[in-house]
Amino acid sequence: VDYDVIVLGGGVNGLGTARDCAMRGLKVLLLERGDLASGASGGSSGLIHGGPRYMLSGPEVTRLACRDSGYIQRLAPHLLFRIPFLVPFTSRRERQSLAERAVAYATEVFFSTYDVYQSLKRGKPSVRLSAEELYRLEPGLRPGLHGAVTFDEWGIDAHRLCVLNALSARDHGAEVRTWTEAREVVREGGRAVGVRWLDRVTGQAGAARGRLVFNATGAWSPALARRQGATVRMRPGKGVHLVMDRRLSDYAVVCNGVDGRMLFVYPHDGESWIATTDDDFYGDPDDAEATADDVAYLLEGAASVFPAVRAARLSRAFWALRTTLYDYGPNEDALSRDHQLIDHAAEGAAGLLSLVGGKLASYRAQSEEVTDRILRDLGRAPVACRTHQVPLPGGEAVADAAALAAAHGVALPVAARVVYRHGARAGEVLRLCDQDPRLRLLVCREEGILAAEVVHCVRHELVRRLVDLRSRLKLSVGACGGLDCARLAAQLTARELGWPPERTRAELDGLLQAGWRERRAVLGGSQLAQEELLRGAHWAVSA
Amino acid sequence: MTTRRVDVLVVGGGMAGVVAALAARAQGASVLLVRRSPGATALAGGAIGVAPDLDALPGDPLIGRRSPLESARRLAARRPGHPYAWLGVGDLEEALGFAGAHLSALVEPADGRPRFLAHVSGGVVECALCLRSQAAGDLRRARGLAVVVGFSGHLGFDAGLVASAVARLTASGGPAAAAVEAAAFTGPGDGALRPVELARALEPPGAAEALGAAIRAVLPRGATVALLAPVLGLDPAARVHARVEAAAGLPVAEVVADPPSVPGLRLDAALLARLEGAGVEVLQGDLGPGGGPGRPVSLGETVIEAGSWVLATGRFVGGGVLRQAGLVEPLLDLPVLASEAGAAGLELAGRPPALLTVRQRVAAQPLLAAGVAVDAACRPLDEAGRPVGERLFAAGALIGGHEHAADQTGLGVAILSGWIAGRGAAARSGGA
């Protein structure tokens, strides 16, 4: 037997579990058929939030998420940023009906209840704001609101959270293979004993034997289970986010869609996002896309409190499928966000476990639970989980961007971005500039990406395809669409990985295609002019 | 308020607007050109595509490739929604000759054959005209060994990637390819320079000569032409190309780059200089609302009255077409169509972008081909397919039906439509 456990899926649950298993001494192989975080993890709202909404259906979900949010802040402080939320009162200021007053009161009480959990994640307690205070904070809100309640959450680069878990898993001995698809779970005598895989970059096929197989393939798991004659029941819900090219507000603002669903407009790093749709999705997960309806629905909802979104520049729409637990009857929003571990022994596949549901903020706790179970199934003595104590790579200390900028001769905003992405390891990235001054070439002005950082990523962050740099560095993701960076990054990556020119061109094409898919539903205004420019810049890639 | 009365007002100062202004001027009309800012022409690579040979297969000999004019004829026959089909290509040769003559200081004369130029991304660009600094890199004419030269101090240009573009055509009769690295841009901070800064750095005395000598030092035996990143000076008066060539001791050519490219900026500057030489007045700014042929329009403190108008306002980059609720032409509210679908295109234009694009990036995208429809005289058409006015003309990327940025016909359409529109505008200006 080659491995104790084979993990399928390079989302946050698979990677978190691979990290935990490796830290507890197990021999781990993780297979991901695309890039890390290419499903629901990367396509999430990018919030390590407690989910106050879930207090109603399952307070345990909220408590768990809040506690783990606190842990994640200690594991990777550089990746997190505070996002204060405003819940405006939309009813009349004068002559409120009893019902309207009851809603306002209930909202206030609701968030003071949530305050109980805030200390778990270093959140500030909620505050009741008058109308004057509200408009002072966010003058762009539509007129007629008569106050708000605040609550406190944290944003995160969910892609990098996954990448850091992968790096940590690897550092603890796990083997992490991206762009490698598990084609089949091999069974012998009613037990899963391994997988057959296909490397989608090299075309190489292979097999690995393992004592346990953990299926964490998210929206792809029902199909994977079905091929084994097993069942994973799920109600995948498509969630679309709209992205504006800059921050429209300082605060997240909660609003309602035309159907009454809760939406929010919020600053996320340098952008503003509108979250999110939730619609049952049937069909192949690979075919999911943002539709014209998704875009119109989200814009309408956001504009109902924040009219300026109508004039804002949309730079992309991204989507993912929530792997919500199956239930017949409730509408999408009412489905539980809890998670469930399925043992397929009764279906003739002992040793095959599947995870359904769960939240980004609780990934570490979910992974701990799965790892406990894996140790038990393997008949190992319990080993204490340490994933909440050992920092993720770069999370060991907070780096001083100003000192790094001065020491390595790079601009402060660039150094700050390197610190944001790499934390305590930022110095490692910038030292490359000292060794080769050519690596001071600025590849992306928007994200502050130097050639050195591209090279560092390719060398150390499990990069196999050019498109992997989207999740590592947000390269070619922003409003510019890769006008400056795409070709430069392709050249740098090709140098590092020894790609022949034809491969480089194919990789460049793949990177540009990924960006086009996210932009095409939102093209208008300046973004459409940018697209014309991009067409001119990049048509020769395929000529 | 001052009032300016001219025969022809041209709105837009890219290739189409400039050719229209020069063509109208050549007919004796008084011409005023208003431009807001450098447009898509300034962002182009400097190679002037007219029509690619759509029937050519990879591996076909370059020597047998169709002429740009013949390719344009075939394209017009095959794509009835393309501007070449609306305008006819009968005047294309004369229009290209006219534009080439006016830009002869910068542009290599056409010889009726297509040119094939290597692109920085490793592709090959087919064009009808190119800059003089690009001409020696025409893979149909170059013989022997083309050496792609990288700069040892700068990672922005990958000589190996470009050499692969050259090598792809070697079997079709192109030159053999090799990549070398010359000692250049090795000073402190040089590695972080952007293309325009590299170009400026080569202008001072001695800089171009040093680059030429560095190239000479690394040339392999048998090298017949050196291909370089297109950074050989921004100001033509600095003669960087000629100085590098003299010092390197062999023909030197710039390859085509993505925007913002130095050759595109040079082309834009040359167009403006030509207007001045031909006596076309150029004003900078945004036109006010409510104008049109024979009707006054404001430009800041100036009122302009022109007998006929040529709109050469470009597409999305130029601002000639916007997508608000639907696609609109903001200056005169002309109907806009999306795609090459003719009448059906007008109904499509109101649809959301997700429905006007397809998932494959490299496929034709109706949204990106949006623009106004014109008749054979370059007059914009209304919903019923009739000219909006006798003295209103459109030219360049404002005309829909082609993806000017990506289908290699963009500047060809600009020159042809600019020439037709400019002459038509001069003939119908009514001596305002």
Short mmCIF file of N, CA, C and O in Angstrom, two decimals, chain A residues 20-106:
data_model
loop_
_atom_site.label_atom_id
_atom_site.label_comp_id
_atom_site.label_asym_id
_atom_site.label_seq_id
_atom_site.Cartn_x
_atom_site.Cartn_y
_atom_site.Cartn_z
N ASP A 20 -4.06 18.17 7.79
CA ASP A 20 -4.26 17.62 9.13
C ASP A 20 -3.74 16.18 9.19
O ASP A 20 -3.00 15.80 10.11
N CYS A 21 -4.10 15.38 8.18
CA CYS A 21 -3.66 13.98 8.16
C CYS A 21 -2.13 13.92 8.15
O CYS A 21 -1.52 13.11 8.86
N ALA A 22 -1.52 14.78 7.30
CA ALA A 22 -0.05 14.74 7.21
C ALA A 22 0.58 15.16 8.53
O ALA A 22 1.57 14.59 8.98
N MET A 23 -0.02 16.18 9.18
CA MET A 23 0.53 16.64 10.46
C MET A 23 0.37 15.58 11.55
O MET A 23 1.10 15.58 12.54
N ARG A 24 -0.59 14.69 11.35
CA ARG A 24 -0.77 13.65 12.37
C ARG A 24 -0.08 12.35 11.97
O ARG A 24 -0.39 11.27 12.47
N GLY A 25 0.82 12.47 10.99
CA GLY A 25 1.71 11.35 10.72
C GLY A 25 1.24 10.37 9.66
O GLY A 25 1.85 9.33 9.47
N LEU A 26 0.16 10.70 8.97
CA LEU A 26 -0.30 9.78 7.94
C LEU A 26 0.39 10.08 6.61
O LEU A 26 0.81 11.20 6.34
N LYS A 27 0.47 9.04 5.80
CA LYS A 27 1.03 9.19 4.46
C LYS A 27 -0.13 9.55 3.53
O LYS A 27 -1.08 8.80 3.40
N VAL A 28 -0.03 10.71 2.89
CA VAL A 28 -1.18 11.29 2.18
C VAL A 28 -0.86 11.56 0.72
O VAL A 28 0.21 12.09 0.40
N LEU A 29 -1.81 11.23 -0.14
CA LEU A 29 -1.77 11.68 -1.53
C LEU A 29 -3.04 12.50 -1.78
O LEU A 29 -4.13 12.05 -1.43
N LEU A 30 -2.88 13.68 -2.35
CA LEU A 30 -4.06 14.47 -2.73
C LEU A 30 -4.05 14.67 -4.24
O LEU A 30 -3.04 15.05 -4.82
N LEU A 31 -5.20 14.39 -4.86
CA LEU A 31 -5.35 14.58 -6.30
C LEU A 31 -6.39 15.67 -6.56
O LEU A 31 -7.47 15.65 -5.97
N GLU A 32 -6.04 16.59 -7.42
CA GLU A 32 -6.98 17.63 -7.82
C GLU A 32 -6.99 17.67 -9.34
O GLU A 32 -5.94 17.76 -9.96
N ARG A 33 -8.19 17.61 -9.94
CA ARG A 33 -8.21 17.49 -11.39
C ARG A 33 -7.96 18.80 -12.11
O ARG A 33 -7.65 18.83 -13.29
N GLY A 34 -8.13 19.92 -11.43
CA GLY A 34 -7.79 21.21 -12.02
C GLY A 34 -6.73 21.87 -11.17
O GLY A 34 -5.78 21.22 -10.74
N ASP A 35 -6.91 23.18 -10.95
CA ASP A 35 -6.00 23.87 -10.05
C ASP A 35 -6.59 23.86 -8.65
O ASP A 35 -7.79 23.62 -8.47
N LEU A 36 -5.76 24.17 -7.67
CA LEU A 36 -6.22 24.32 -6.30
C LEU A 36 -7.34 25.38 -6.26
O LEU A 36 -7.28 26.38 -6.96
N ALA A 37 -8.34 25.12 -5.43
CA ALA A 37 -9.40 26.11 -5.18
C ALA A 37 -10.20 26.48 -6.42
O ALA A 37 -10.77 27.56 -6.48
N SER A 38 -10.23 25.60 -7.43
CA SER A 38 -10.91 25.99 -8.66
C SER A 38 -12.42 25.78 -8.58
O SER A 38 -13.13 26.10 -9.52
N GLY A 39 -12.93 25.25 -7.47
CA GLY A 39 -14.38 25.07 -7.32
C GLY A 39 -14.97 26.04 -6.33
O GLY A 39 -14.70 27.24 -6.38
N ALA A 40 -15.74 25.51 -5.38
CA ALA A 40 -16.50 26.36 -4.46
C ALA A 40 -15.61 27.16 -3.52
O ALA A 40 -15.98 28.23 -3.09
N SER A 41 -14.42 26.65 -3.21
CA SER A 41 -13.56 27.39 -2.28
C SER A 41 -13.14 28.71 -2.90
O SER A 41 -13.29 29.78 -2.29
N GLY A 42 -12.58 28.64 -4.10
CA GLY A 42 -12.12 29.86 -4.76
C GLY A 42 -13.27 30.74 -5.20
O GLY A 42 -13.12 31.95 -5.29
N GLY A 43 -14.41 30.14 -5.48
CA GLY A 43 -15.56 30.91 -5.95
C GLY A 43 -16.48 31.35 -4.84
O GLY A 43 -17.63 31.73 -5.09
N SER A 44 -16.00 31.31 -3.61
CA SER A 44 -16.83 31.69 -2.47
C SER A 44 -16.82 33.21 -2.30
O SER A 44 -16.15 33.93 -3.03
N SER A 45 -17.54 33.68 -1.29
CA SER A 45 -17.60 35.11 -1.03
C SER A 45 -16.33 35.65 -0.40
O SER A 45 -16.23 36.86 -0.15
N GLY A 46 -15.37 34.79 -0.12
CA GLY A 46 -14.11 35.26 0.44
C GLY A 46 -14.27 35.84 1.82
O GLY A 46 -13.65 36.84 2.16
N LEU A 47 -15.13 35.23 2.61
CA LEU A 47 -15.38 35.72 3.97
C LEU A 47 -15.15 34.58 4.94
O LEU A 47 -15.59 33.45 4.71
N ILE A 48 -14.43 34.90 6.00
CA ILE A 48 -14.36 33.96 7.12
C ILE A 48 -15.42 34.46 8.08
O ILE A 48 -15.12 35.13 9.06
N HIS A 49 -16.67 34.23 7.75
CA HIS A 49 -17.71 34.84 8.58
C HIS A 49 -18.47 33.79 9.37
O HIS A 49 -18.47 32.63 9.05
N GLY A 50 -19.06 34.27 10.41
CA GLY A 50 -19.76 33.37 11.31
C GLY A 50 -21.10 32.94 10.76
O GLY A 50 -21.67 31.96 11.22
N GLY A 51 -21.59 33.67 9.77
CA GLY A 51 -22.89 33.32 9.24
C GLY A 51 -24.00 33.60 10.23
O GLY A 51 -24.66 32.68 10.71
N PRO A 52 -24.21 34.88 10.56
CA PRO A 52 -25.28 35.20 11.50
C PRO A 52 -26.63 34.67 11.03
O PRO A 52 -27.48 34.31 11.83
N ARG A 53 -26.77 34.60 9.70
CA ARG A 53 -28.02 34.11 9.13
C ARG A 53 -28.32 32.69 9.60
O ARG A 53 -29.46 32.27 9.71
N TYR A 54 -27.26 31.93 9.83
CA TYR A 54 -27.47 30.52 10.16
C TYR A 54 -27.83 30.32 11.62
O TYR A 54 -28.12 29.22 12.05
N MET A 55 -27.79 31.42 12.41
CA MET A 55 -28.17 31.30 13.82
C MET A 55 -29.60 30.76 13.94
O MET A 55 -29.93 30.06 14.88
N LEU A 56 -30.42 31.14 12.95
CA LEU A 56 -31.83 30.74 13.02
C LEU A 56 -31.97 29.24 12.80
O LEU A 56 -32.69 28.56 13.51
N SER A 57 -31.27 28.70 11.77
CA SER A 57 -31.46 27.28 11.45
C SER A 57 -30.53 26.39 12.26
O SER A 57 -30.88 25.27 12.59
N GLY A 58 -29.33 26.87 12.60
CA GLY A 58 -28.43 26.00 13.35
C GLY A 58 -27.36 26.81 14.05
O GLY A 58 -26.31 27.09 13.48
N PRO A 59 -27.60 27.21 15.28
CA PRO A 59 -26.63 28.05 15.99
C PRO A 59 -25.27 27.38 16.11
O PRO A 59 -24.25 28.05 16.22
N GLU A 60 -25.24 26.06 16.06
CA GLU A 60 -23.96 25.36 16.16
C GLU A 60 -23.07 25.68 14.96
O GLU A 60 -21.85 25.81 15.08
N VAL A 61 -23.70 25.85 13.78
CA VAL A 61 -22.94 26.22 12.58
C VAL A 61 -22.27 27.57 12.81
O VAL A 61 -21.10 27.78 12.50
N THR A 62 -23.01 28.49 13.39
CA THR A 62 -22.48 29.83 13.66
C THR A 62 -21.35 29.78 14.68
O THR A 62 -20.29 30.39 14.50
N ARG A 63 -21.56 29.04 15.77
CA ARG A 63 -20.56 28.99 16.83
C ARG A 63 -19.25 28.41 16.31
O ARG A 63 -18.17 28.94 16.52
N LEU A 64 -19.37 27.30 15.57
CA LEU A 64 -18.21 26.62 15.03
C LEU A 64 -17.46 27.56 14.09
O LEU A 64 -16.23 27.68 14.14
N ALA A 65 -18.22 28.24 13.22
CA ALA A 65 -17.60 29.13 12.24
C ALA A 65 -16.88 30.27 12.94
O ALA A 65 -15.79 30.67 12.55
N CYS A 66 -17.48 30.82 13.99
CA CYS A 66 -16.86 31.94 14.70
C CYS A 66 -15.59 31.50 15.41
O CYS A 66 -14.57 32.18 15.38
N ARG A 67 -15.66 30.35 16.03
CA ARG A 67 -14.47 29.88 16.75
C ARG A 67 -13.32 29.67 15.75
O ARG A 67 -12.20 30.08 15.97
N ASP A 68 -13.65 29.06 14.61
CA ASP A 68 -12.59 28.77 13.66
C ASP A 68 -12.10 30.00 12.93
O ASP A 68 -10.94 30.07 12.54
N SER A 69 -12.99 30.96 12.79
CA SER A 69 -12.55 32.24 12.22
C SER A 69 -11.44 32.82 13.08
O SER A 69 -10.45 33.35 12.57
N GLY A 70 -11.59 32.69 14.38
CA GLY A 70 -10.55 33.15 15.30
C GLY A 70 -9.25 32.39 15.09
O GLY A 70 -8.17 32.98 15.09
N TYR A 71 -9.34 31.10 14.88
CA TYR A 71 -8.12 30.31 14.63
C TYR A 71 -7.43 30.77 13.35
O TYR A 71 -6.21 30.94 13.31
N ILE A 72 -8.23 30.94 12.28
CA ILE A 72 -7.63 31.27 10.98
C ILE A 72 -6.88 32.60 11.06
O ILE A 72 -5.83 32.77 10.45
N GLN A 73 -7.42 33.51 11.88
CA GLN A 73 -6.72 34.79 12.05
C GLN A 73 -5.33 34.59 12.65
O GLN A 73 -4.42 35.37 12.37
N ARG A 74 -5.19 33.58 13.47
CA ARG A 74 -3.87 33.35 14.06
C ARG A 74 -2.96 32.57 13.12
O ARG A 74 -1.75 32.69 13.18
N LEU A 75 -3.58 31.74 12.24
CA LEU A 75 -2.78 30.89 11.35
C LEU A 75 -2.21 31.67 10.17
O LEU A 75 -1.12 31.37 9.69
N ALA A 76 -2.98 32.64 9.68
CA ALA A 76 -2.56 33.36 8.46
C ALA A 76 -3.03 34.80 8.55
O ALA A 76 -3.84 35.25 7.75
N PRO A 77 -2.49 35.55 9.53
CA PRO A 77 -3.00 36.91 9.74
C PRO A 77 -2.84 37.80 8.52
O PRO A 77 -3.64 38.71 8.31
N HIS A 78 -1.82 37.54 7.70
CA HIS A 78 -1.57 38.43 6.57
C HIS A 78 -2.67 38.37 5.52
O HIS A 78 -2.83 39.28 4.74
N LEU A 79 -3.42 37.28 5.48
CA LEU A 79 -4.41 37.10 4.42
C LEU A 79 -5.76 37.72 4.76
O LEU A 79 -6.65 37.76 3.91
N LEU A 80 -5.93 38.17 6.00
CA LEU A 80 -7.26 38.60 6.43
C LEU A 80 -7.39 40.11 6.51
O LEU A 80 -6.42 40.82 6.74
N PHE A 81 -8.58 40.57 6.29
CA PHE A 81 -8.88 41.99 6.44
C PHE A 81 -10.29 42.13 7.01
O PHE A 81 -11.18 41.35 6.69
N ARG A 82 -10.44 43.14 7.88
CA ARG A 82 -11.73 43.33 8.54
C ARG A 82 -12.75 43.91 7.56
O ARG A 82 -12.42 44.78 6.75
N ILE A 83 -13.98 43.41 7.58
CA ILE A 83 -15.07 43.98 6.79
C ILE A 83 -16.25 44.24 7.73
O ILE A 83 -16.98 43.32 8.07
N PRO A 84 -16.43 45.49 8.16
CA PRO A 84 -17.61 45.79 8.96
C PRO A 84 -18.87 45.84 8.09
O PRO A 84 -18.83 46.38 6.99
N PHE A 85 -19.94 45.25 8.58
CA PHE A 85 -21.20 45.19 7.84
C PHE A 85 -22.21 46.19 8.40
O PHE A 85 -22.25 46.42 9.61
N LEU A 86 -23.02 46.75 7.52
CA LEU A 86 -24.14 47.59 7.91
C LEU A 86 -25.43 46.92 7.47
O LEU A 86 -25.53 46.49 6.32
N VAL A 87 -26.39 46.83 8.38
CA VAL A 87 -27.72 46.34 8.01
C VAL A 87 -28.66 47.54 8.12
O VAL A 87 -29.10 47.89 9.22
N PRO A 88 -28.92 48.21 7.01
CA PRO A 88 -29.75 49.41 7.09
C PRO A 88 -31.21 49.06 7.34
O PRO A 88 -31.69 48.01 6.92
N PHE A 89 -31.89 49.98 8.05
CA PHE A 89 -33.33 49.84 8.22
C PHE A 89 -33.99 50.54 7.05
O PHE A 89 -33.83 51.75 6.87
N THR A 90 -34.73 49.79 6.28
CA THR A 90 -35.24 50.33 5.02
C THR A 90 -36.63 50.91 5.15
O THR A 90 -37.12 51.55 4.23
N SER A 91 -37.30 50.68 6.29
CA SER A 91 -38.69 51.17 6.37
C SER A 91 -38.71 52.66 6.69
O SER A 91 -37.69 53.28 6.92
N ARG A 92 -39.91 53.21 6.77
CA ARG A 92 -40.07 54.66 6.95
C ARG A 92 -39.47 55.14 8.24
O ARG A 92 -39.48 54.43 9.25
N ARG A 93 -39.03 56.38 8.24
CA ARG A 93 -38.48 56.96 9.44
C ARG A 93 -39.62 57.45 10.34
O ARG A 93 -39.60 57.28 11.54
N GLU A 94 -40.61 58.09 9.69
CA GLU A 94 -41.74 58.64 10.44
C GLU A 94 -42.87 57.62 10.51
O GLU A 94 -43.02 56.79 9.61
N ARG A 95 -43.68 57.75 11.51
CA ARG A 95 -44.91 56.98 11.65
C ARG A 95 -44.72 55.51 11.28
O ARG A 95 -45.40 54.96 10.43
N GLN A 96 -43.73 54.89 11.89
CA GLN A 96 -43.52 53.48 11.62
C GLN A 96 -44.67 52.65 12.16
O GLN A 96 -45.22 52.95 13.21
N SER A 97 -45.02 51.64 11.41
CA SER A 97 -46.03 50.73 11.91
C SER A 97 -45.41 49.88 13.02
O SER A 97 -44.18 49.81 13.16
N LEU A 98 -46.26 49.22 13.74
CA LEU A 98 -45.78 48.36 14.81
C LEU A 98 -44.87 47.26 14.24
O LEU A 98 -43.82 46.94 14.79
N ALA A 99 -45.29 46.74 13.07
CA ALA A 99 -44.52 45.65 12.46
C ALA A 99 -43.12 46.14 12.07
O ALA A 99 -42.13 45.45 12.29
N GLU A 100 -43.05 47.36 11.54
CA GLU A 100 -41.75 47.89 11.12
C GLU A 100 -40.85 48.10 12.33
O GLU A 100 -39.65 47.82 12.29
N ARG A 101 -41.46 48.61 13.39
CA ARG A 101 -40.66 48.81 14.60
C ARG A 101 -40.19 47.46 15.16
O ARG A 101 -39.07 47.34 15.63
N ALA A 102 -41.04 46.49 15.02
CA ALA A 102 -40.69 45.15 15.52
C ALA A 102 -39.50 44.59 14.73
O ALA A 102 -38.58 43.99 15.29
N VAL A 103 -39.50 44.85 13.41
CA VAL A 103 -38.39 44.36 12.58
C VAL A 103 -37.09 45.00 13.01
O VAL A 103 -36.06 44.34 13.20
N ALA A 104 -37.13 46.32 13.21
CA ALA A 104 -35.92 47.03 13.62
C ALA A 104 -35.42 46.50 14.96
O ALA A 104 -34.22 46.25 15.14
N TYR A 105 -36.36 46.32 15.88
CA TYR A 105 -35.99 45.84 17.19
C TYR A 105 -35.42 44.43 17.10
O TYR A 105 -34.37 44.12 17.69
N ALA A 106 -36.08 43.59 16.30
CA ALA A 106 -35.63 42.20 16.16
C ALA A 106 -34.23 42.15 15.56
O ALA A 106 -33.39 41.36 15.99
#
